[in-house]
Coordinates of C-alpha atoms in Angstrom, one line a residue:
M1 CA 136.6 84.9 148.3
N2 CA 137.1 85.0 152.2
K3 CA 134.3 86.4 154.6
A4 CA 136.4 89.4 155.6
L5 CA 136.6 90.6 152.0
L6 CA 132.8 89.8 151.4
F7 CA 132.1 91.8 154.6
L8 CA 134.2 94.9 153.4
L9 CA 132.5 94.8 150.0
F10 CA 129.0 94.3 151.5
I11 CA 129.1 97.7 153.5
P12 CA 129.2 100.1 150.4
L13 CA 126.7 97.9 148.5
V14 CA 124.2 98.3 151.2
S15 CA 124.5 102.0 151.4
W16 CA 124.7 103.0 147.7
G17 CA 120.9 102.4 147.1
Q18 CA 118.3 105.1 147.3
N19 CA 115.9 102.9 149.3
Q20 CA 116.0 101.4 152.7
V21 CA 117.4 97.8 152.5
D22 CA 116.7 94.7 154.5
T23 CA 119.1 91.9 154.5
L24 CA 118.9 88.2 154.2
D25 CA 122.4 86.7 153.5
L26 CA 122.0 83.7 151.4
S27 CA 125.6 82.8 151.9
E28 CA 124.9 82.0 155.5
Y29 CA 121.5 80.3 154.7
E30 CA 121.2 76.7 155.6
N31 CA 118.3 75.5 153.4
K32 CA 120.2 75.5 150.2
Y33 CA 120.9 72.7 147.7
E34 CA 123.6 72.4 144.9
L35 CA 122.0 71.7 141.6
S36 CA 123.1 69.2 139.0
K37 CA 125.8 70.3 136.5
I38 CA 123.2 69.4 133.9
I39 CA 121.4 72.6 134.7
N40 CA 124.5 74.7 135.5
E41 CA 123.0 77.7 133.6
T42 CA 119.6 77.5 135.2
S43 CA 117.8 80.7 134.2
G44 CA 114.2 80.5 135.5
V45 CA 112.1 78.4 137.8
E46 CA 108.4 77.7 138.2
F47 CA 106.5 75.7 140.8
Y48 CA 103.6 73.3 140.0
N49 CA 102.1 70.4 142.0
N50 CA 105.1 70.1 144.4
F51 CA 107.7 70.1 141.6
L52 CA 109.9 72.9 140.2
Y53 CA 110.5 73.3 136.5
T54 CA 113.7 75.0 135.2
F55 CA 116.0 75.0 132.0
N56 CA 119.3 76.2 130.7
D57 CA 119.7 79.6 129.0
S58 CA 121.4 80.6 125.7
G59 CA 122.5 77.6 123.6
G60 CA 121.0 75.0 125.9
K61 CA 118.9 72.2 124.6
P62 CA 115.1 72.9 124.3
E63 CA 114.5 71.0 127.3
L64 CA 112.7 71.4 130.7
Y65 CA 113.9 69.8 133.9
K66 CA 111.4 68.7 136.6
L67 CA 113.0 69.0 140.0
N68 CA 112.1 67.7 143.5
S69 CA 111.1 70.8 145.3
S70 CA 112.6 69.7 148.5
N71 CA 116.2 69.2 147.2
G72 CA 116.4 70.3 143.7
K73 CA 117.2 66.8 142.3
I74 CA 116.1 66.3 138.6
V75 CA 113.4 63.7 138.4
Q76 CA 112.4 64.1 134.7
T77 CA 113.7 65.8 131.5
I78 CA 111.1 67.1 129.1
D79 CA 112.2 67.5 125.4
I80 CA 110.1 70.2 123.7
K81 CA 109.6 69.4 120.1
E82 CA 109.6 72.3 117.5
A83 CA 111.1 74.7 120.0
I84 CA 114.7 76.5 119.7
N85 CA 116.6 77.6 122.6
I86 CA 118.3 80.8 121.4
D87 CA 118.2 82.4 124.8
W88 CA 115.6 81.0 127.1
E89 CA 115.4 83.2 130.3
E90 CA 112.1 82.8 132.1
I91 CA 109.2 80.6 132.8
T92 CA 105.6 81.2 134.0
R93 CA 102.3 79.4 134.3
N94 CA 98.6 79.6 134.0
N95 CA 97.2 76.5 135.6
D96 CA 98.8 73.7 133.6
T97 CA 100.0 75.8 130.8
L98 CA 103.7 76.9 130.9
Y99 CA 105.1 79.9 129.0
I100 CA 108.8 79.9 128.3
G101 CA 110.5 83.2 127.3
D102 CA 113.0 83.0 124.6
F103 CA 113.8 86.7 124.9
G104 CA 117.4 87.0 126.3
N105 CA 118.8 89.9 124.3
N106 CA 122.1 91.1 125.6
L107 CA 123.0 93.1 122.6
G108 CA 119.6 94.5 122.0
T109 CA 119.7 93.3 118.4
R110 CA 117.1 90.5 118.3
K111 CA 114.0 90.5 116.1
D112 CA 112.9 87.1 116.7
L113 CA 111.8 87.4 120.5
T114 CA 109.5 84.5 121.3
I115 CA 107.4 83.0 124.0
Y116 CA 106.5 79.3 123.8
S117 CA 103.7 77.7 125.6
I118 CA 103.2 74.0 126.3
K119 CA 100.9 71.8 128.5
I120 CA 102.7 70.3 131.4
P121 CA 102.9 66.6 130.9
Q122 CA 100.7 64.6 133.4
N123 CA 100.9 61.1 134.9
N124 CA 104.1 60.3 133.2
T125 CA 107.0 59.1 135.5
N126 CA 109.5 58.3 132.8
E127 CA 112.9 59.8 133.2
N128 CA 112.9 61.2 129.7
I129 CA 109.8 62.3 127.9
S130 CA 108.8 64.7 125.1
T131 CA 106.0 67.2 124.4
T132 CA 105.1 69.7 121.6
I133 CA 104.4 73.4 121.7
I134 CA 100.9 74.5 121.7
N135 CA 101.6 78.2 120.7
K136 CA 104.5 80.4 119.7
L137 CA 104.0 84.1 120.4
K138 CA 106.4 86.4 118.6
F139 CA 106.7 90.1 119.8
V140 CA 108.5 93.4 119.7
Y141 CA 108.7 96.2 122.2
E142 CA 106.6 99.2 121.2
D143 CA 109.4 101.6 122.3
Q144 CA 112.4 100.0 120.6
M145 CA 113.2 101.7 117.4
D146 CA 117.0 101.0 117.3
F147 CA 118.4 97.6 116.9
K148 CA 122.0 98.4 116.4
N149 CA 124.7 96.5 118.5
Y150 CA 126.2 99.0 120.9
G151 CA 128.2 96.3 122.7
H152 CA 127.7 93.9 125.4
L153 CA 125.5 94.7 128.5
K154 CA 124.5 98.1 127.3
T155 CA 120.9 97.6 125.8
N156 CA 117.9 98.6 127.6
F157 CA 115.8 95.9 125.7
D158 CA 117.0 92.7 127.3
C159 CA 114.5 90.7 129.3
E160 CA 114.7 87.7 131.9
A161 CA 111.5 88.2 134.0
M162 CA 107.8 87.3 133.2
I163 CA 104.7 86.5 135.0
Y164 CA 101.0 85.4 134.0
Y165 CA 98.6 87.7 135.9
N166 CA 94.9 88.6 135.0
N167 CA 95.0 86.8 131.7
L168 CA 98.0 88.8 130.5
L169 CA 101.7 88.0 130.2
H170 CA 103.7 90.8 132.0
L171 CA 107.4 91.3 131.1
F172 CA 110.0 93.1 133.0
S173 CA 113.0 94.5 131.2
K174 CA 116.6 94.0 132.1
R175 CA 117.9 97.5 131.4
W176 CA 121.7 97.5 131.3
G177 CA 121.8 101.1 130.6
D178 CA 120.1 102.5 133.6
N179 CA 119.4 99.7 136.1
K180 CA 115.7 100.2 136.0
T181 CA 113.0 98.0 134.7
V182 CA 110.1 98.6 132.3
H183 CA 106.9 96.6 132.7
Y184 CA 105.2 95.5 129.3
I185 CA 102.1 93.4 128.6
L186 CA 101.2 90.8 126.0
N187 CA 98.0 89.1 125.3
P188 CA 98.7 85.3 125.2
K189 CA 95.4 84.6 123.3
I190 CA 96.3 86.9 120.3
N191 CA 98.0 85.0 117.5
D192 CA 99.2 87.9 115.3
S193 CA 102.2 87.3 113.4
V194 CA 104.2 89.8 115.6
Q195 CA 102.5 91.3 118.7
V196 CA 103.5 94.6 120.1
A197 CA 104.5 94.5 123.8
K198 CA 102.8 97.5 125.3
K199 CA 104.7 99.6 127.8
I200 CA 102.8 100.2 131.1
E201 CA 105.2 101.6 133.8
S202 CA 108.7 101.6 134.9
F203 CA 110.6 101.5 138.3
D204 CA 114.1 102.3 139.4
T205 CA 115.2 98.8 140.8
E206 CA 118.8 100.0 141.0
C207 CA 119.8 96.6 139.6
V208 CA 119.2 94.5 136.5
I209 CA 116.1 92.3 136.8
T210 CA 116.5 88.5 136.1
G211 CA 113.4 86.8 137.5
A212 CA 109.8 87.3 138.6
D213 CA 106.8 85.7 140.2
I214 CA 103.6 86.7 141.7
Y215 CA 101.6 85.1 144.4
N216 CA 98.5 86.3 146.4
K217 CA 98.7 89.8 144.7
E218 CA 102.3 90.3 145.7
L219 CA 104.9 90.7 142.9
Y220 CA 108.6 89.5 143.5
L221 CA 111.5 90.5 141.4
V222 CA 115.1 89.4 141.8
G223 CA 118.3 90.7 140.2
Y224 CA 121.9 92.0 140.7
T225 CA 124.0 94.9 140.1
K226 CA 127.2 95.1 137.9
E227 CA 129.2 95.2 141.1
G228 CA 127.7 91.9 142.1
A229 CA 125.2 92.7 144.8
A230 CA 121.9 90.4 144.4
Y231 CA 118.5 91.8 145.6
L232 CA 115.0 90.8 145.9
W233 CA 112.1 93.4 145.5
K234 CA 108.6 92.8 146.8
F235 CA 105.7 95.1 145.6
M236 CA 102.4 95.1 147.5
N237 CA 99.2 97.0 147.6
F238 CA 99.1 97.9 143.9
T239 CA 96.2 98.8 141.8
D240 CA 95.1 96.5 139.1
H241 CA 98.2 95.4 137.1
H242 CA 100.2 98.6 137.9
F243 CA 102.6 96.8 140.2
F244 CA 104.7 99.7 140.9
S245 CA 101.8 102.0 142.2
G246 CA 101.8 100.5 145.6
N247 CA 104.3 99.8 148.4
S248 CA 107.8 98.2 147.9
K249 CA 110.5 96.4 149.9
K250 CA 114.1 95.8 148.9
V251 CA 116.2 92.9 150.3
L252 CA 119.9 92.5 149.8
L253 CA 120.6 88.7 149.3
G254 CA 124.4 88.8 149.1
L255 CA 127.1 88.9 146.7
T256 CA 126.9 86.7 143.5
A257 CA 130.5 85.6 144.1
A258 CA 129.4 83.8 147.2
I259 CA 125.8 82.9 146.5
S260 CA 125.9 82.4 142.7
Q261 CA 124.2 84.6 139.9
I262 CA 120.6 84.8 140.9
E263 CA 118.4 84.0 138.0
G264 CA 115.0 82.7 138.9
I265 CA 112.3 82.9 141.6
A266 CA 109.1 81.0 142.3
V267 CA 106.7 81.8 145.3
T268 CA 104.2 79.7 147.1
E269 CA 102.1 80.2 150.1
N270 CA 104.9 79.6 152.6
Q271 CA 108.1 79.4 150.6
I272 CA 110.2 81.2 148.0
Y273 CA 112.4 79.2 145.7
I274 CA 115.5 81.1 144.2
T275 CA 117.8 79.6 141.7
G276 CA 121.3 80.7 140.8
E277 CA 123.4 79.6 137.9
E278 CA 127.0 78.6 138.1
M279 CA 129.8 81.1 138.4
N280 CA 133.2 79.9 137.4
Y281 CA 135.9 82.6 137.4
S282 CA 139.6 82.5 138.3
L283 CA 138.9 84.5 141.7
F284 CA 135.8 82.8 142.8
K285 CA 133.4 80.0 142.0
A286 CA 130.0 79.3 142.9
P287 CA 127.9 76.3 141.8
P288 CA 124.3 76.2 140.4
I289 CA 122.1 76.4 143.5
L290 CA 118.6 76.2 144.9
Y291 CA 117.6 78.3 147.9
I292 CA 114.4 77.4 149.7
I293 CA 113.4 80.5 152.0
D294 CA 110.7 80.7 154.5
K295 CA 108.5 83.6 153.7
N296 CA 108.5 84.8 157.2
E297 CA 112.2 85.5 157.1
L298 CA 111.6 88.4 154.6

């Protein structure tokens, strides 16, 4: 897609939203790195000890890929024994424990939503290693009563975003029906057969949410619209874990046709890492990619 067409599409996408929108056009961003085809469907990303961890989503192998955080190169593949990748969508961390969300639910019919937890392997530089899960948390949403299939991309009970904060797991739903997100909480220490995710609050993000991270009491969400506009939301000055009670900022990142389908975000003191999965259509193509953004540019 040429830049003239992108510009024409860009204007209405900026003006449609209800909120004032800042812009950081990732299509023109220099600090970006094409990822390996092995992770062409990268769907979440987490930062730990100067490395990034990611994976492929639905149907991928139950593997994590450890990346060089400077260029996105794969340095290690971690096979997770006893885990199944039905539709992995997000990854978050508490110290050296990773939580992997197998809760992709495009049709809204799943009754096997699961979050796996593992310890991050330490002091092993082999290219291929394996580890085992330490817990498997199954859950349902407290407000989902209907599990019928109403078609692709219509459910309000899909999910691709999760963080660990104040001893709880916080999920942010991907609501295809109304482009909002609902915030749910789970207790990772409770090992009931099936835990009920408690609904806390909702927010009109004006797009579907595909990734989340939190750093220094600032929550970051990323997502995109059906028209292909990718956004970042930042939430600040909130009370306790009511993230939507404070101030918010919305940033337009560009069009998915040019920057790839934005799926994951990891935040550190000075940088924001954003990953996008490959898009391969007849009219446009975008490779799997890693953007490394200076926080001062937001």
